[in-house]
Amino acid sequence: MSAVVENTGPFIGIRHLQAALLFVAIVVNYIARLNVSVAVVAMTNAESSNPDFPEYDWTEAQKSYILSSFYWGYILTQFPAGFLVRRFGAKIVLFIPTCATAVLSALTPYFISWGGWVAFSVLRIMMGLFQGLIFPCIHEHLAKWSPPKDRNRLGVFAYSGSDCGSVFAMGLSGLIAHSSLGWPGISYVSAGLCGIWCVLWLLFGANNAPDSRLVGQLERDYIERSMRRNDGFHEQKIPVPWRAIWTSVPFYALLIVRSAQGWANSTMQLQTPAYMHGVLEMDIKSNALYSALPFLAMWCMSYVYLVFADIAMSRQWMSLTTLRKSINTISYWGPAAALIGIGFLDKSQTELAIALMTINAGLNAGSGIGSILTIIDMSPNHSGMLMAIVNGVGNIFPLLTPLLVGVIVTEPSSRSQWQIVFALTAIVFFIGNLVYIIWGTTDQQPWDAADFLKPHDAEHSQNMLTMKCDKEKVTEMKTE
């Protein structure tokens, strides 16, 4: 038994295939989610993209509704996703939103030609409802497949799909809009990519190692034993310790730091094209390519952070908690400073603005190792549910920030108005990480134990039995 526990499994195994499938799932869904920021610019300014396709005269407020509408649906299904993935497993629950995204993406041009910005917003709400299921599934799947020694590698690789997806959503969408496909082609390409992933997932995805027909015995034992799972573990129905979770200080620290990330992500991902077009006066093609640069930096830097984390842990430079907090501090406070600097630049300093935005995004790539994987560290048994809560609350801010930007930025070319937007984001970054430094932890929480509620149930049953006996004695005494 000892030899099985100590083995590390194959160097490249099915656990890596599962992480690769999760990576691609995030990529294709992010492309469908984020291409709207480039598409809206192309739809409302045909001369800068492709004059052969319809142009729409939408106000800044209407554009803000389109950009934020995805998150109106997105936050509603986060919490139900936690229950669904626990009940049915990640394979079917992750397939459904990606398949639905493919269908909705294919219908997007028809929706817009029929109902304009209102129909576009309704479709985005529907897409958000489906995609709200994704990240609780991703986290649950990682928790099932990633042994502690591989968690950083598998987790960072899977979540780097968000950066890769952002790169393609920005860069590829601009090129498509400028091509003969025009802005409708953005939606069609997204639909095709999601459809291809669905086929791959049905063929190779599996809820856990024992369920996989591809995984070998050595790797299966490595995964299950390193997580201290006995045979039949995945058939258990572990109750969620709601009271313990909602009274856990480390959980609230995690909730706050991830909410800060949600605010910043929505500002950078959805507002970058508008800032570059309005303040820096860049055309749609170069706009999209330069908008993608920050996310390319995030994609590359996520692996730099990973290499550092591997070296730091293997050489025992610091504890896991210290490592995560240190990386998270760099990835939050560095961008906070860069954002303030960006607000003071104008069209005569385009190169510097792009450089700062790229540095900002590259530094922020550490949030994956810094705080996302902390959810699995704290509670591998309830990671899907915790992710549903954290992502649900965190994505209230992406719902609000486009609306807030729509109120603050009444004139897209106003540098002073964009300064306010970036300064607010910097403040949120700073406060969120400060809370995490003080109260966050990677220690596995007592309430994660599969039998956490059982002692309480046993104690309750014993108390009830004692009370029953006492009542019977009192009754007997009265009878006598």
Short mmCIF file of C-alpha atoms in Angstrom, two decimals:
data_model
loop_
_atom_site.label_atom_id
_atom_site.label_comp_id
_atom_site.label_asym_id
_atom_site.label_seq_id
_atom_site.Cartn_x
_atom_site.Cartn_y
_atom_site.Cartn_z
CA MET A 1 0.00 0.00 0.00
CA SER A 2 2.83 2.39 0.89
CA ALA A 3 4.41 1.98 -2.55
CA VAL A 4 1.08 2.85 -4.21
CA VAL A 5 0.61 5.95 -2.10
CA GLU A 6 4.11 7.22 -2.85
CA ASN A 7 4.02 6.74 -6.63
CA THR A 8 3.57 9.82 -8.78
CA GLY A 9 1.69 8.20 -11.62
CA PRO A 10 2.73 8.53 -15.29
CA PHE A 11 4.54 11.75 -16.22
CA ILE A 12 1.82 12.50 -18.78
CA GLY A 13 -1.49 10.84 -18.07
CA ILE A 14 -5.26 11.11 -18.37
CA ARG A 15 -5.30 13.74 -15.60
CA HIS A 16 -3.36 15.96 -18.00
CA LEU A 17 -5.83 15.18 -20.78
CA GLN A 18 -8.69 16.27 -18.51
CA ALA A 19 -6.87 19.54 -17.75
CA ALA A 20 -6.31 20.06 -21.49
CA LEU A 21 -10.02 19.54 -22.17
CA LEU A 22 -10.87 22.06 -19.45
CA PHE A 23 -8.36 24.49 -20.98
CA VAL A 24 -10.02 24.23 -24.41
CA ALA A 25 -13.50 24.46 -22.84
CA ILE A 26 -12.59 27.79 -21.24
CA VAL A 27 -10.97 29.01 -24.48
CA VAL A 28 -13.98 28.39 -26.71
CA ASN A 29 -16.51 29.69 -24.18
CA TYR A 30 -14.43 32.80 -23.51
CA ILE A 31 -14.20 33.52 -27.22
CA ALA A 32 -18.00 33.38 -27.43
CA ARG A 33 -18.36 35.44 -24.25
CA LEU A 34 -15.83 38.20 -24.93
CA ASN A 35 -15.97 38.71 -28.69
CA VAL A 36 -18.94 41.01 -28.08
CA SER A 37 -16.66 43.90 -27.09
CA VAL A 38 -15.00 43.87 -30.54
CA ALA A 39 -18.21 42.96 -32.37
CA VAL A 40 -20.12 45.93 -30.93
CA VAL A 41 -17.43 48.33 -32.15
CA ALA A 42 -17.60 46.74 -35.62
CA MET A 43 -21.42 46.86 -35.71
CA THR A 44 -21.56 50.54 -34.79
CA ASN A 45 -18.63 51.74 -36.91
CA ALA A 46 -18.72 49.88 -40.24
CA GLU A 47 -16.16 52.17 -41.89
CA SER A 48 -13.42 51.05 -39.49
CA SER A 49 -14.13 47.34 -40.04
CA ASN A 50 -16.18 46.26 -43.08
CA PRO A 51 -18.68 48.59 -44.80
CA ASP A 52 -20.31 45.64 -46.61
CA PHE A 53 -22.28 44.68 -43.50
CA PRO A 54 -25.09 46.49 -41.63
CA GLU A 55 -24.21 49.30 -39.24
CA TYR A 56 -26.29 50.11 -36.14
CA ASP A 57 -26.68 53.49 -34.49
CA TRP A 58 -26.64 52.43 -30.85
CA THR A 59 -26.10 54.90 -28.00
CA GLU A 60 -23.35 54.45 -25.40
CA ALA A 61 -25.99 53.40 -22.87
CA GLN A 62 -27.38 50.75 -25.25
CA LYS A 63 -23.86 49.41 -25.85
CA SER A 64 -23.38 49.18 -22.08
CA TYR A 65 -26.58 47.13 -21.81
CA ILE A 66 -25.27 44.73 -24.46
CA LEU A 67 -21.88 44.39 -22.76
CA SER A 68 -23.36 43.80 -19.30
CA SER A 69 -26.34 41.65 -20.27
CA PHE A 70 -24.30 38.44 -20.34
CA TYR A 71 -23.67 38.78 -16.62
CA TRP A 72 -27.36 39.31 -15.84
CA GLY A 73 -27.91 35.67 -16.73
CA TYR A 74 -24.45 34.51 -15.66
CA ILE A 75 -24.86 35.22 -11.95
CA LEU A 76 -28.27 33.54 -11.75
CA THR A 77 -27.02 30.03 -12.52
CA GLN A 78 -23.81 30.06 -10.46
CA PHE A 79 -25.41 28.77 -7.29
CA PRO A 80 -27.62 26.14 -9.00
CA ALA A 81 -24.49 24.95 -10.83
CA GLY A 82 -22.99 23.88 -7.52
CA PHE A 83 -25.94 21.56 -6.87
CA LEU A 84 -26.09 20.28 -10.46
CA VAL A 85 -22.43 19.31 -10.66
CA ARG A 86 -22.65 17.50 -7.31
CA ARG A 87 -25.72 15.61 -8.49
CA PHE A 88 -24.85 14.77 -12.12
CA GLY A 89 -21.07 15.25 -12.39
CA ALA A 90 -19.03 17.64 -14.50
CA LYS A 91 -19.22 15.70 -17.78
CA ILE A 92 -22.87 16.32 -18.61
CA VAL A 93 -23.16 19.66 -16.82
CA LEU A 94 -20.16 21.14 -18.66
CA PHE A 95 -21.35 19.77 -22.02
CA ILE A 96 -24.75 21.48 -21.82
CA PRO A 97 -23.60 25.14 -21.59
CA THR A 98 -20.94 24.74 -24.28
CA CYS A 99 -23.42 23.12 -26.66
CA ALA A 100 -25.96 25.86 -25.92
CA THR A 101 -23.28 28.53 -26.50
CA ALA A 102 -22.60 27.02 -29.93
CA VAL A 103 -26.28 27.23 -30.88
CA LEU A 104 -26.79 30.76 -29.52
CA SER A 105 -23.62 32.02 -31.22
CA ALA A 106 -24.83 30.67 -34.56
CA LEU A 107 -28.15 32.49 -34.10
CA THR A 108 -26.63 35.83 -33.06
CA PRO A 109 -26.62 37.60 -36.48
CA TYR A 110 -30.27 36.62 -37.05
CA PHE A 111 -31.26 37.89 -33.61
CA ILE A 112 -29.61 41.25 -34.25
CA SER A 113 -31.14 41.74 -37.73
CA TRP A 114 -34.54 40.93 -36.26
CA GLY A 115 -34.57 42.80 -32.96
CA GLY A 116 -31.53 45.08 -32.81
CA TRP A 117 -29.76 45.75 -29.53
CA VAL A 118 -32.69 44.51 -27.42
CA ALA A 119 -32.67 41.07 -29.09
CA PHE A 120 -28.86 41.01 -28.85
CA SER A 121 -29.09 41.69 -25.11
CA VAL A 122 -31.71 38.96 -24.62
CA LEU A 123 -29.51 36.45 -26.44
CA ARG A 124 -26.53 37.46 -24.30
CA ILE A 125 -28.62 36.94 -21.15
CA MET A 126 -29.46 33.42 -22.35
CA MET A 127 -25.82 32.68 -23.08
CA GLY A 128 -24.90 33.94 -19.62
CA LEU A 129 -27.48 31.65 -18.03
CA PHE A 130 -25.86 28.63 -19.64
CA GLN A 131 -22.24 29.69 -19.11
CA GLY A 132 -22.93 30.29 -15.43
CA LEU A 133 -22.63 26.51 -15.06
CA ILE A 134 -19.07 26.37 -16.37
CA PHE A 135 -16.66 27.40 -13.62
CA PRO A 136 -18.23 25.43 -10.76
CA CYS A 137 -17.85 22.43 -13.10
CA ILE A 138 -14.24 23.33 -13.89
CA HIS A 139 -13.37 23.55 -10.20
CA GLU A 140 -15.21 20.37 -9.28
CA HIS A 141 -13.48 18.51 -12.10
CA LEU A 142 -10.04 19.79 -11.08
CA ALA A 143 -10.67 18.77 -7.48
CA LYS A 144 -11.53 15.24 -8.66
CA TRP A 145 -8.51 14.88 -10.98
CA SER A 146 -5.66 16.92 -9.47
CA PRO A 147 -3.51 15.38 -6.71
CA PRO A 148 -1.93 17.99 -4.38
CA LYS A 149 1.51 17.70 -6.04
CA ASP A 150 0.02 18.35 -9.49
CA ARG A 151 -2.61 20.89 -8.47
CA ASN A 152 -0.67 24.02 -9.39
CA ARG A 153 0.30 22.65 -12.81
CA LEU A 154 -3.09 21.25 -13.76
CA GLY A 155 -5.04 24.15 -12.28
CA VAL A 156 -2.93 26.91 -13.83
CA PHE A 157 -2.90 25.19 -17.21
CA ALA A 158 -6.69 24.74 -17.21
CA TYR A 159 -7.40 28.31 -16.06
CA SER A 160 -4.89 29.80 -18.48
CA GLY A 161 -7.60 29.04 -21.01
CA SER A 162 -9.30 32.24 -19.90
CA ASP A 163 -6.24 34.25 -20.99
CA CYS A 164 -5.89 32.29 -24.23
CA GLY A 165 -9.60 32.74 -24.90
CA SER A 166 -9.33 36.46 -24.26
CA VAL A 167 -6.43 36.71 -26.73
CA PHE A 168 -8.40 34.99 -29.47
CA ALA A 169 -11.62 36.82 -28.62
CA MET A 170 -9.89 40.17 -29.07
CA GLY A 171 -7.35 39.43 -31.81
CA LEU A 172 -9.22 36.91 -33.92
CA SER A 173 -12.52 38.79 -33.71
CA GLY A 174 -10.95 41.95 -35.09
CA LEU A 175 -9.45 40.09 -38.01
CA ILE A 176 -12.72 38.33 -38.78
CA ALA A 177 -14.69 41.59 -38.63
CA HIS A 178 -12.22 43.15 -41.08
CA SER A 179 -12.41 40.14 -43.45
CA SER A 180 -15.05 39.11 -45.96
CA LEU A 181 -16.97 37.34 -43.16
CA GLY A 182 -17.62 40.66 -41.43
CA TRP A 183 -18.93 40.92 -37.89
CA PRO A 184 -21.42 38.01 -38.40
CA GLY A 185 -18.42 35.75 -38.97
CA ILE A 186 -17.32 36.35 -35.36
CA SER A 187 -20.39 34.48 -34.12
CA TYR A 188 -20.15 31.68 -36.69
CA VAL A 189 -16.52 30.91 -35.84
CA SER A 190 -17.37 30.86 -32.14
CA ALA A 191 -20.20 28.41 -32.78
CA GLY A 192 -17.94 26.05 -34.72
CA LEU A 193 -15.23 26.02 -32.05
CA CYS A 194 -17.72 25.23 -29.29
CA GLY A 195 -19.21 22.42 -31.36
CA ILE A 196 -15.81 20.79 -31.95
CA TRP A 197 -15.05 20.85 -28.22
CA CYS A 198 -18.37 19.17 -27.40
CA VAL A 199 -17.42 16.16 -29.54
CA LEU A 200 -13.99 15.87 -27.90
CA TRP A 201 -15.49 16.14 -24.41
CA LEU A 202 -18.01 13.37 -25.04
CA LEU A 203 -15.21 11.12 -26.28
CA PHE A 204 -12.54 11.74 -23.64
CA GLY A 205 -14.12 13.44 -20.60
CA ALA A 206 -14.80 11.51 -17.36
CA ASN A 207 -16.18 12.66 -14.00
CA ASN A 208 -13.35 11.07 -12.01
CA ALA A 209 -10.47 8.62 -12.37
CA PRO A 210 -12.42 5.46 -11.41
CA ASP A 211 -15.08 6.35 -14.03
CA SER A 212 -12.57 6.81 -16.86
CA ARG A 213 -12.10 3.96 -19.34
CA LEU A 214 -8.77 5.48 -20.41
CA VAL A 215 -6.89 5.88 -17.13
CA GLY A 216 -4.43 3.17 -16.05
CA GLN A 217 -4.39 1.48 -12.65
CA LEU A 218 -1.15 3.20 -11.58
CA GLU A 219 -2.48 6.67 -12.30
CA ARG A 220 -5.89 5.89 -10.80
CA ASP A 221 -4.27 4.76 -7.55
CA TYR A 222 -1.98 7.80 -7.49
CA ILE A 223 -4.90 10.22 -7.85
CA GLU A 224 -7.24 8.51 -5.40
CA ARG A 225 -4.71 7.62 -2.70
CA SER A 226 -2.96 11.00 -2.73
CA MET A 227 -6.38 12.54 -2.05
CA ARG A 228 -7.02 9.91 0.68
CA ARG A 229 -10.07 8.57 -1.06
CA ASN A 230 -11.14 5.05 -0.28
CA ASP A 231 -12.83 2.75 -2.78
CA GLY A 232 -16.38 3.91 -3.42
CA PHE A 233 -15.62 7.48 -2.31
CA HIS A 234 -17.23 9.08 -5.38
CA GLU A 235 -20.53 7.30 -4.72
CA GLN A 236 -20.85 9.06 -1.35
CA LYS A 237 -23.22 11.97 -0.93
CA ILE A 238 -21.32 14.32 1.35
CA PRO A 239 -23.65 16.92 2.88
CA VAL A 240 -22.64 20.58 2.56
CA PRO A 241 -21.78 22.13 5.97
CA TRP A 242 -23.56 25.41 5.24
CA ARG A 243 -23.32 26.90 8.70
CA ALA A 244 -19.59 26.19 8.97
CA ILE A 245 -18.94 27.69 5.52
CA TRP A 246 -20.91 30.88 6.16
CA THR A 247 -19.17 31.41 9.51
CA SER A 248 -15.67 30.77 8.09
CA VAL A 249 -13.41 33.85 8.04
CA PRO A 250 -11.00 32.41 5.42
CA PHE A 251 -13.98 31.78 3.15
CA TYR A 252 -15.05 35.44 3.36
CA ALA A 253 -11.48 36.56 2.64
CA LEU A 254 -11.52 34.39 -0.47
CA LEU A 255 -14.93 35.74 -1.47
CA ILE A 256 -13.72 39.34 -1.22
CA VAL A 257 -10.46 38.84 -3.11
CA ARG A 258 -12.20 37.03 -5.96
CA SER A 259 -14.88 39.72 -6.14
CA ALA A 260 -12.13 42.29 -6.59
CA GLN A 261 -10.77 40.21 -9.48
CA GLY A 262 -14.25 40.06 -11.02
CA TRP A 263 -14.47 43.85 -10.98
CA ALA A 264 -11.05 44.27 -12.57
CA ASN A 265 -11.55 41.56 -15.20
CA SER A 266 -14.81 43.03 -16.45
CA THR A 267 -13.27 46.49 -16.68
CA MET A 268 -10.25 45.34 -18.66
CA GLN A 269 -11.89 42.71 -20.85
CA LEU A 270 -15.03 44.60 -21.84
CA GLN A 271 -13.87 48.23 -21.76
CA THR A 272 -10.39 47.99 -23.32
CA PRO A 273 -11.63 48.21 -26.96
CA ALA A 274 -13.84 51.21 -26.11
CA TYR A 275 -10.94 52.99 -24.35
CA MET A 276 -8.55 52.37 -27.23
CA HIS A 277 -11.09 53.46 -29.80
CA GLY A 278 -12.25 56.54 -27.89
CA VAL A 279 -9.12 57.93 -26.22
CA LEU A 280 -6.30 56.47 -28.33
CA GLU A 281 -8.32 56.75 -31.59
CA MET A 282 -7.27 53.35 -32.94
CA ASP A 283 -9.14 51.65 -35.80
CA ILE A 284 -10.98 48.36 -35.31
CA LYS A 285 -8.27 46.09 -36.74
CA SER A 286 -5.34 47.47 -34.74
CA ASN A 287 -7.72 48.03 -31.81
CA ALA A 288 -8.54 44.35 -31.62
CA LEU A 289 -4.93 43.23 -32.01
CA TYR A 290 -3.63 45.62 -29.36
CA SER A 291 -6.57 44.78 -27.10
CA ALA A 292 -5.39 41.18 -27.27
CA LEU A 293 -1.81 42.00 -26.23
CA PRO A 294 -2.57 42.30 -22.48
CA PHE A 295 -4.25 38.91 -22.49
CA LEU A 296 -1.37 37.39 -24.43
CA ALA A 297 0.87 38.69 -21.66
CA MET A 298 -1.43 37.09 -19.07
CA TRP A 299 -1.33 33.79 -20.91
CA CYS A 300 2.48 33.74 -21.03
CA MET A 301 3.00 35.09 -17.51
CA SER A 302 0.67 32.50 -15.97
CA TYR A 303 3.30 29.88 -16.88
CA VAL A 304 6.11 32.07 -15.50
CA TYR A 305 4.28 32.23 -12.18
CA LEU A 306 3.78 28.47 -12.36
CA VAL A 307 7.50 27.79 -12.83
CA PHE A 308 8.32 30.06 -9.87
CA ALA A 309 5.71 28.33 -7.71
CA ASP A 310 7.07 24.87 -8.60
CA ILE A 311 10.62 25.90 -7.72
CA ALA A 312 9.56 27.65 -4.50
CA MET A 313 7.57 24.64 -3.29
CA SER A 314 10.12 22.00 -4.32
CA ARG A 315 12.91 23.89 -2.52
CA GLN A 316 10.63 24.72 0.40
CA TRP A 317 11.30 28.46 0.25
CA MET A 318 7.93 29.18 1.85
CA SER A 319 4.64 27.63 2.90
CA LEU A 320 1.81 27.20 0.40
CA THR A 321 -0.20 29.97 2.11
CA THR A 322 2.75 32.40 1.93
CA LEU A 323 3.36 31.47 -1.71
CA ARG A 324 -0.25 32.10 -2.74
CA LYS A 325 -0.46 35.40 -0.84
CA SER A 326 2.88 36.63 -2.22
CA ILE A 327 1.95 35.88 -5.83
CA ASN A 328 -1.52 37.32 -5.34
CA THR A 329 -0.06 40.55 -3.95
CA ILE A 330 2.12 41.01 -7.04
CA SER A 331 -0.83 40.20 -9.31
CA TYR A 332 -3.15 42.71 -7.59
CA TRP A 333 -1.08 45.62 -6.35
CA GLY A 334 1.16 45.81 -9.42
CA PRO A 335 -1.82 46.27 -11.76
CA ALA A 336 -3.38 48.75 -9.33
CA ALA A 337 -0.39 51.06 -9.80
CA ALA A 338 -0.32 50.49 -13.58
CA LEU A 339 -4.02 51.35 -13.94
CA ILE A 340 -3.56 54.71 -12.27
CA GLY A 341 -0.71 55.49 -14.66
CA ILE A 342 -2.77 54.51 -17.72
CA GLY A 343 -5.40 57.10 -16.85
CA PHE A 344 -2.93 59.95 -17.39
CA LEU A 345 -2.06 59.02 -20.97
CA ASP A 346 -3.61 60.24 -24.22
CA LYS A 347 -3.40 59.50 -27.96
CA SER A 348 0.09 61.01 -28.20
CA GLN A 349 1.33 58.29 -25.80
CA THR A 350 -0.34 55.29 -27.41
CA GLU A 351 2.72 53.02 -27.16
CA LEU A 352 3.16 53.74 -23.45
CA ALA A 353 -0.54 53.13 -22.78
CA ILE A 354 -0.40 49.77 -24.54
CA ALA A 355 2.80 48.87 -22.67
CA LEU A 356 1.24 49.68 -19.29
CA MET A 357 -1.91 47.75 -20.09
CA THR A 358 0.21 44.78 -21.14
CA ILE A 359 2.29 44.94 -17.94
CA ASN A 360 -0.89 45.32 -15.92
CA ALA A 361 -2.41 42.18 -17.41
CA GLY A 362 0.83 40.18 -17.24
CA LEU A 363 1.23 40.84 -13.53
CA ASN A 364 -2.42 39.98 -12.89
CA ALA A 365 -1.91 36.51 -14.37
CA GLY A 366 -0.73 35.35 -10.95
CA SER A 367 -4.25 35.47 -9.53
CA GLY A 368 -4.76 31.88 -10.70
CA ILE A 369 -2.10 30.43 -8.41
CA GLY A 370 -2.63 33.28 -5.96
CA SER A 371 -6.27 32.76 -5.07
CA ILE A 372 -8.37 30.65 -7.46
CA LEU A 373 -6.75 27.35 -6.47
CA THR A 374 -7.11 28.27 -2.79
CA ILE A 375 -10.70 27.06 -3.09
CA ILE A 376 -9.51 23.51 -3.75
CA ASP A 377 -6.81 23.80 -1.06
CA MET A 378 -9.41 24.78 1.53
CA SER A 379 -12.06 22.28 0.54
CA PRO A 380 -11.54 19.71 -2.23
CA ASN A 381 -14.80 17.95 -1.29
CA HIS A 382 -16.92 21.08 -1.68
CA SER A 383 -14.87 22.98 -4.27
CA GLY A 384 -17.63 23.02 -6.89
CA MET A 385 -20.16 24.49 -4.47
CA LEU A 386 -17.65 27.02 -3.09
CA MET A 387 -16.74 28.08 -6.62
CA ALA A 388 -20.45 28.51 -7.37
CA ILE A 389 -20.81 30.88 -4.42
CA VAL A 390 -17.56 32.77 -4.98
CA ASN A 391 -18.05 33.12 -8.74
CA GLY A 392 -21.72 34.02 -8.31
CA VAL A 393 -21.01 36.84 -5.88
CA GLY A 394 -17.87 37.91 -7.74
CA ASN A 395 -19.76 38.26 -11.00
CA ILE A 396 -22.24 40.71 -9.59
CA PHE A 397 -19.51 43.27 -10.28
CA PRO A 398 -19.07 42.46 -13.99
CA LEU A 399 -22.82 42.99 -14.15
CA LEU A 400 -22.50 46.45 -12.64
CA THR A 401 -19.19 47.78 -13.99
CA PRO A 402 -20.29 48.23 -17.65
CA LEU A 403 -23.32 50.13 -16.37
CA LEU A 404 -21.10 52.20 -14.10
CA VAL A 405 -18.72 52.91 -16.96
CA GLY A 406 -21.72 53.93 -19.07
CA VAL A 407 -22.63 56.50 -16.40
CA ILE A 408 -19.07 57.79 -15.84
CA VAL A 409 -17.89 57.77 -19.47
CA THR A 410 -20.48 59.89 -21.24
CA GLU A 411 -17.88 60.99 -23.80
CA PRO A 412 -15.71 58.03 -24.93
CA SER A 413 -12.81 60.30 -25.92
CA SER A 414 -12.62 61.96 -22.47
CA ARG A 415 -9.39 61.01 -20.73
CA SER A 416 -10.50 62.43 -17.38
CA GLN A 417 -13.60 60.20 -17.36
CA TRP A 418 -11.52 57.10 -18.05
CA GLN A 419 -9.17 58.15 -15.23
CA ILE A 420 -12.06 57.74 -12.79
CA VAL A 421 -12.81 54.24 -14.13
CA PHE A 422 -9.19 53.07 -13.79
CA ALA A 423 -8.71 54.67 -10.36
CA LEU A 424 -11.79 52.92 -8.98
CA THR A 425 -10.50 49.59 -10.30
CA ALA A 426 -7.09 50.20 -8.66
CA ILE A 427 -8.73 50.87 -5.29
CA VAL A 428 -10.78 47.67 -5.53
CA PHE A 429 -7.63 45.71 -6.37
CA PHE A 430 -5.77 47.11 -3.35
CA ILE A 431 -8.50 46.52 -0.77
CA GLY A 432 -9.38 43.03 -2.03
CA ASN A 433 -5.82 41.75 -1.72
CA LEU A 434 -5.29 43.41 1.68
CA VAL A 435 -8.21 41.44 3.11
CA TYR A 436 -6.78 38.23 1.62
CA ILE A 437 -3.34 38.87 3.14
CA ILE A 438 -4.81 39.33 6.62
CA TRP A 439 -7.42 36.55 6.74
CA GLY A 440 -6.81 34.18 3.82
CA THR A 441 -5.35 30.66 4.16
CA THR A 442 -4.73 27.50 2.12
CA ASP A 443 -5.20 25.17 5.10
CA GLN A 444 -7.77 22.46 4.46
CA GLN A 445 -10.73 23.46 6.57
CA PRO A 446 -12.18 21.13 9.26
CA TRP A 447 -15.60 21.41 7.66
CA ASP A 448 -14.27 19.80 4.46
CA ALA A 449 -14.12 16.38 6.15
CA ALA A 450 -16.58 13.87 4.68
CA ASP A 451 -17.77 13.02 8.20
CA PHE A 452 -17.77 16.59 9.52
CA LEU A 453 -21.51 16.60 10.21
CA LYS A 454 -21.66 13.04 11.51
CA PRO A 455 -20.34 13.71 15.03
CA HIS A 456 -22.93 16.43 15.39
CA ASP A 457 -25.63 14.08 14.16
CA ALA A 458 -24.46 11.36 16.56
CA GLU A 459 -24.33 13.79 19.46
CA HIS A 460 -27.79 15.05 18.57
CA SER A 461 -29.12 11.49 18.44
CA GLN A 462 -27.54 10.70 21.82
CA ASN A 463 -29.09 13.81 23.34
CA MET A 464 -32.48 12.87 21.94
CA LEU A 465 -32.11 9.34 23.34
CA THR A 466 -31.14 10.68 26.78
CA MET A 467 -34.09 13.07 26.77
CA LYS A 468 -36.41 10.21 25.82
CA CYS A 469 -35.08 8.04 28.67
CA ASP A 470 -35.42 10.88 31.16
CA LYS A 471 -38.98 11.49 30.00
CA GLU A 472 -39.82 7.81 30.43
CA LYS A 473 -38.37 7.80 33.96
CA VAL A 474 -40.42 10.86 34.89
CA THR A 475 -43.53 9.17 33.50
CA GLU A 476 -42.81 6.00 35.50
CA MET A 477 -42.31 7.99 38.70
CA LYS A 478 -45.59 9.79 38.20
CA THR A 479 -47.35 6.45 37.60
CA GLU A 480 -45.91 5.00 40.79
#
